[in-house]
Short mmCIF file of C-alpha atoms and ligand atoms in Angstrom, two decimals:
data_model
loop_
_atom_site.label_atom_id
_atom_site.label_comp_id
_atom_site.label_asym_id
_atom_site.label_seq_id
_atom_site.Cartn_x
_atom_site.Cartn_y
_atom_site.Cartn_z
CA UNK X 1 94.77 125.73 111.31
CA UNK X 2 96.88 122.63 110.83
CA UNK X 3 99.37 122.28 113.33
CA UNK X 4 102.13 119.55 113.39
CA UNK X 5 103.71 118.22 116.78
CA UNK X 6 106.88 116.60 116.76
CA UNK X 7 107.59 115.45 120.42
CA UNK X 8 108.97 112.33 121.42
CA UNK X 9 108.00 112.52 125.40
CA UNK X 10 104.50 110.90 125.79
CA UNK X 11 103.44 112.38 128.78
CA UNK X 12 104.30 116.20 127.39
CA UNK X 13 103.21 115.31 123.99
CA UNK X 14 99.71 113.62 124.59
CA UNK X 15 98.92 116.87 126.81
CA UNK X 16 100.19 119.37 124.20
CA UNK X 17 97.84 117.37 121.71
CA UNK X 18 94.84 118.06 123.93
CA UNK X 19 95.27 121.27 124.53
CA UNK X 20 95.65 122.32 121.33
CA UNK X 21 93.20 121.02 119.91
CA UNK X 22 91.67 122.85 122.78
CA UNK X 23 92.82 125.67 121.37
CA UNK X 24 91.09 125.03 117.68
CA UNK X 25 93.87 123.41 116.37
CA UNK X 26 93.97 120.52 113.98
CA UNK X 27 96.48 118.48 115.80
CA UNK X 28 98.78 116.22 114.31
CA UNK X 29 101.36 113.99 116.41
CA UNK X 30 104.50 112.61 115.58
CA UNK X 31 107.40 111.00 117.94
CA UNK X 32 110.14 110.66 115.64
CA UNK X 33 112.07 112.57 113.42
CA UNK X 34 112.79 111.04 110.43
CA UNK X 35 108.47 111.13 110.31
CA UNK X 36 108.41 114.55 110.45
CA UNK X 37 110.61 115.17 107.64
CA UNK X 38 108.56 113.04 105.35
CA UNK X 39 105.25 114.38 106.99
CA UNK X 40 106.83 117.73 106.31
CA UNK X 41 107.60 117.37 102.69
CA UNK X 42 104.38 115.83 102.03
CA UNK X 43 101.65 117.57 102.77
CA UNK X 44 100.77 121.38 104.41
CA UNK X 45 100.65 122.51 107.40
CA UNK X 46 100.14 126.00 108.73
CA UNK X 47 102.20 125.61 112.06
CA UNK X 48 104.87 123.11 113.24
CA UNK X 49 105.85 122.49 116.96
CA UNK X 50 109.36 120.88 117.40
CA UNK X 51 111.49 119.48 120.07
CA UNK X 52 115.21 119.49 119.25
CA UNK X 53 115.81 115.84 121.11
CA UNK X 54 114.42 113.01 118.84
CA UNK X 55 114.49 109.45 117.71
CA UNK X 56 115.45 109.15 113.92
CA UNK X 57 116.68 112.39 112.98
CA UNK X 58 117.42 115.43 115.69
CA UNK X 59 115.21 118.47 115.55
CA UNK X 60 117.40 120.92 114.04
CA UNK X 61 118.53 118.30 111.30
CA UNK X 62 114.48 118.81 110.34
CA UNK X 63 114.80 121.94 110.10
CA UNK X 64 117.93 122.56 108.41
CA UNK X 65 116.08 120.13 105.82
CA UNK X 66 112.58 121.22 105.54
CA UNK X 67 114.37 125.07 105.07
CA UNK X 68 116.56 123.93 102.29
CA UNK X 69 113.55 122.09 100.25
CA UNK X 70 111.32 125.35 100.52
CA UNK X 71 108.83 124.55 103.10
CA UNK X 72 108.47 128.08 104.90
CA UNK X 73 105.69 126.88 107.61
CA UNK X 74 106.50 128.74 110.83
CA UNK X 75 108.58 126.39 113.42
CA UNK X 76 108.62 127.10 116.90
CA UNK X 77 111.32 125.15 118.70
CA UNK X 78 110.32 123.50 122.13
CA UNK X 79 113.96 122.57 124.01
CA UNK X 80 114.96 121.70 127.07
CA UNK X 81 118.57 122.45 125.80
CA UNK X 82 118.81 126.61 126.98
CA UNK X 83 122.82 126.78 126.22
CA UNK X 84 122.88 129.78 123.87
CA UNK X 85 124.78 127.70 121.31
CA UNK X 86 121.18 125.49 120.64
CA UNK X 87 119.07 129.14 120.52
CA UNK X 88 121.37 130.23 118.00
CA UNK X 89 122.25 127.39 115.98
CA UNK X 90 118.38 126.76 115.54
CA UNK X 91 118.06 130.55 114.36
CA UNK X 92 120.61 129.82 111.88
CA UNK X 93 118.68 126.85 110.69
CA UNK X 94 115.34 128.87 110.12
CA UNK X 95 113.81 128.45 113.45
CA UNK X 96 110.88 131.42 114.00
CA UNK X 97 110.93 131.22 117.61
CA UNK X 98 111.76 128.89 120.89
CA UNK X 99 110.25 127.90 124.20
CA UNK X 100 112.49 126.62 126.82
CA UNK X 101 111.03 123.35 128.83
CA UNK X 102 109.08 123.47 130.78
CA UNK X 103 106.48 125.98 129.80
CA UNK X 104 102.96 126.21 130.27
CA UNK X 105 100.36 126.12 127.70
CA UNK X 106 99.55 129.89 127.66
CA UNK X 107 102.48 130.55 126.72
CA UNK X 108 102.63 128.46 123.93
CA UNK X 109 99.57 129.49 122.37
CA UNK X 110 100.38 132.97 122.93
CA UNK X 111 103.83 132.80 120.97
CA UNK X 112 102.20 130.33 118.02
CA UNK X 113 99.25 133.01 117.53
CA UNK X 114 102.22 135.68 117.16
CA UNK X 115 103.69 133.37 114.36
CA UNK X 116 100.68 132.97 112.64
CA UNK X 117 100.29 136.81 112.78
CA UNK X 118 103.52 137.47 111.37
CA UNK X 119 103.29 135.01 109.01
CA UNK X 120 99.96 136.36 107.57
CA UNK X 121 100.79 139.26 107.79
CA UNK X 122 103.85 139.53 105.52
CA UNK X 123 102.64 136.96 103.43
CA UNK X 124 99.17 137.09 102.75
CA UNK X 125 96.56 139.57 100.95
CA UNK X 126 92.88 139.70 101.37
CA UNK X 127 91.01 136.90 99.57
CA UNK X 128 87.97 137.93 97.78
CA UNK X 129 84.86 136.30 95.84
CA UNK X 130 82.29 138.46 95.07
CA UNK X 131 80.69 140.22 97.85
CA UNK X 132 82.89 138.04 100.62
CA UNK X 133 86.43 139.37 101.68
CA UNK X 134 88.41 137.12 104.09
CA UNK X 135 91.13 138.49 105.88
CA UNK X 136 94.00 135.91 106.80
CA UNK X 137 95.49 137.75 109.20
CA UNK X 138 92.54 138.29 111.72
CA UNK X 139 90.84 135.93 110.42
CA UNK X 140 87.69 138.60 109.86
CA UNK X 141 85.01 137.88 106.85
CA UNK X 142 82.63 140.31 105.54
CA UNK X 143 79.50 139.84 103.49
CA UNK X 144 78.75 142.97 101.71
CA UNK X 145 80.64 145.05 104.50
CA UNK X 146 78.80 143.31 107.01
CA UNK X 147 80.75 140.91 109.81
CA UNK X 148 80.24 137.32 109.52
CA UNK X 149 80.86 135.11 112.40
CA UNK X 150 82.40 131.77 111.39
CA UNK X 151 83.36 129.00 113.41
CA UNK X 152 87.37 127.73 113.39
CA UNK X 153 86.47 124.93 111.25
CA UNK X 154 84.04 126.90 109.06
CA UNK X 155 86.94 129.49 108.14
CA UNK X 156 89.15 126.83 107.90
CA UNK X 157 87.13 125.33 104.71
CA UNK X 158 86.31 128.98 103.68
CA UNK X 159 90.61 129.60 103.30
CA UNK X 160 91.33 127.16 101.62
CA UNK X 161 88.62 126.72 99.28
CA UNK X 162 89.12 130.63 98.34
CA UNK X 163 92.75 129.92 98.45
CA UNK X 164 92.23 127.32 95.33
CA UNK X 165 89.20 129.59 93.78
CA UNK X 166 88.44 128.85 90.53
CA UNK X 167 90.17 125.20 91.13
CA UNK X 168 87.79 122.23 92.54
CA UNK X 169 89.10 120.97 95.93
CA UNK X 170 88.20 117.16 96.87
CA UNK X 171 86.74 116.02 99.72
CA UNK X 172 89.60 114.37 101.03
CA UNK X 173 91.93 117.29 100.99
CA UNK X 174 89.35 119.58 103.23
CA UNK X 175 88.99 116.95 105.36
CA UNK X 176 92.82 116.59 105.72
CA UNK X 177 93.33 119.88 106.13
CA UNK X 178 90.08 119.82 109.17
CA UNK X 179 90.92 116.90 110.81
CA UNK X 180 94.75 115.91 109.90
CA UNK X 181 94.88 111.83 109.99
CA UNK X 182 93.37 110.18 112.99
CA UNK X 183 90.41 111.43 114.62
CA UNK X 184 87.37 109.21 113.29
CA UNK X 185 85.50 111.65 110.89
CA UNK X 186 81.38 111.35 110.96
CA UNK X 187 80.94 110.81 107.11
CA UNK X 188 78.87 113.85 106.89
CA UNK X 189 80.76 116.05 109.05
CA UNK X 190 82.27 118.21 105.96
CA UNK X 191 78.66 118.45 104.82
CA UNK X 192 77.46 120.21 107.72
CA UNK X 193 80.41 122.67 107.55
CA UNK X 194 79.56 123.79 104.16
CA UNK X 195 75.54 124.25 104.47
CA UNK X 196 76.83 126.38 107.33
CA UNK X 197 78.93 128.51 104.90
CA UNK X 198 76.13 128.71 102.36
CA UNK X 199 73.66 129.76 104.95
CA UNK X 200 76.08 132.74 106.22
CA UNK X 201 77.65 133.44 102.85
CA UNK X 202 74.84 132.55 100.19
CA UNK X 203 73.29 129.71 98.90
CA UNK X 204 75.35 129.30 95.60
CA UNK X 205 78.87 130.53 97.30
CA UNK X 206 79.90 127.03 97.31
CA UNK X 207 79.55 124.87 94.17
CA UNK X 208 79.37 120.83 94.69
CA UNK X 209 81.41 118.77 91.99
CA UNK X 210 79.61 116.16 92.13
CA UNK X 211 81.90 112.85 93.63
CA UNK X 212 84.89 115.20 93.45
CA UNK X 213 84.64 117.86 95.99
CA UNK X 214 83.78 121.67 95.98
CA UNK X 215 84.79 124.93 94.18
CA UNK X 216 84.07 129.29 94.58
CA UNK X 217 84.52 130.82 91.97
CA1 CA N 1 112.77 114.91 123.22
#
């Protein structure tokens, strides 16, 4: 799960960062707003976490903009603002749900797994490749009717490359989407992800392109 941060207060950003990552998260960071509108735009993520006060561009600007260009990732708004004018004008802007400052931690990952429940939920079928159905929602995979346990990161390459099947997917993009842009990636980290796939799933689940990527299907 790609999450993006958008908080401009070091202190409360750096330990959101930590523990979500704590959490399984793919953490990315940003301080400014004007950054998260382009991050948003550009590339996916499954989760974003927003503060409404920001350098560049205000949080609900963000929204208003990411909402009106199609990007439907669920937003939860972080604010230290609790008038009832700033809970309601964010609704109106396509805000999924809010957290008033300061929170703790629990909380927060509590009300982003609801989002990503909902989300799934309405959104997304089973995905299936022969004898292997994943289930998006509770994030359950079966072999052949029979559980398989997968790690966050192993399901994590598993969605998306069954979310592209058929279609190669590079190397660059599953590492994007398993380690977002700055933690130092050991060059043979993806590699270790998917001989844990093909030993749970099957040997020839996963098809290497050679010096392109990896395709099911
Ligand atoms: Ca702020």
């Amino acid at each position: 799960m790609r999450l993006l941060l958008v908080e401009d207060d070091p202190l409360l950003g750096d330990g959101l960062k930590l523990g979500l990552q704590a959490e399984g998260y793919t953490v990315d960071w940003l301080r400014d707003g004007k950054q998260a509108l382009h991050a948003l735009l550009s590339e996916n993520f499954d989760l974003v976490v927003l503060d409404l006060g920001l350098p560049g561009m205000d949080g609900l600007e963000v929204l208003h903009e990411i909402r009106q260009r199609g990007v439907m990732a669920p937003v939860l708004i972080l604010t230290a603002r609790d008038a009832v004018s700033d809970r309601v004008g964010g609704l109106d802007q396509g805000a999924d749900d809010y957290l008033t400052k300061p929170f703790d931690l629990e909380e927060l990952s509590a009300r982003l797994r609801s989002l990503l429940r909902r989300g799934r939920e309405s959104a997304t079928p089973l995905l299936e490749q022969g004898q292997v159905v994943v289930d998006p929602a509770s994030r359950e995979v079966t072999r052949s009717g029979e559980k398989i346990n997968l790690s966050m990161k192993e399901f994590t390459v598993l969605r998306y490359l069954l979310e592209y099947q058929g279609k190669v997917v590079s190397r660059d993009r599953l590492e994007q989407a398993l380690y977002g842009w700055d933690t130092e990636i050991e060059s043979n980290a993806l590699e270790v992800h998917i001989y844990k796939l093909r030993k749970k799933l099957g040997a020839d689940f996963i098809t290497t392109v050679r010096g392109v990527g990896y395709r099911v299907g």
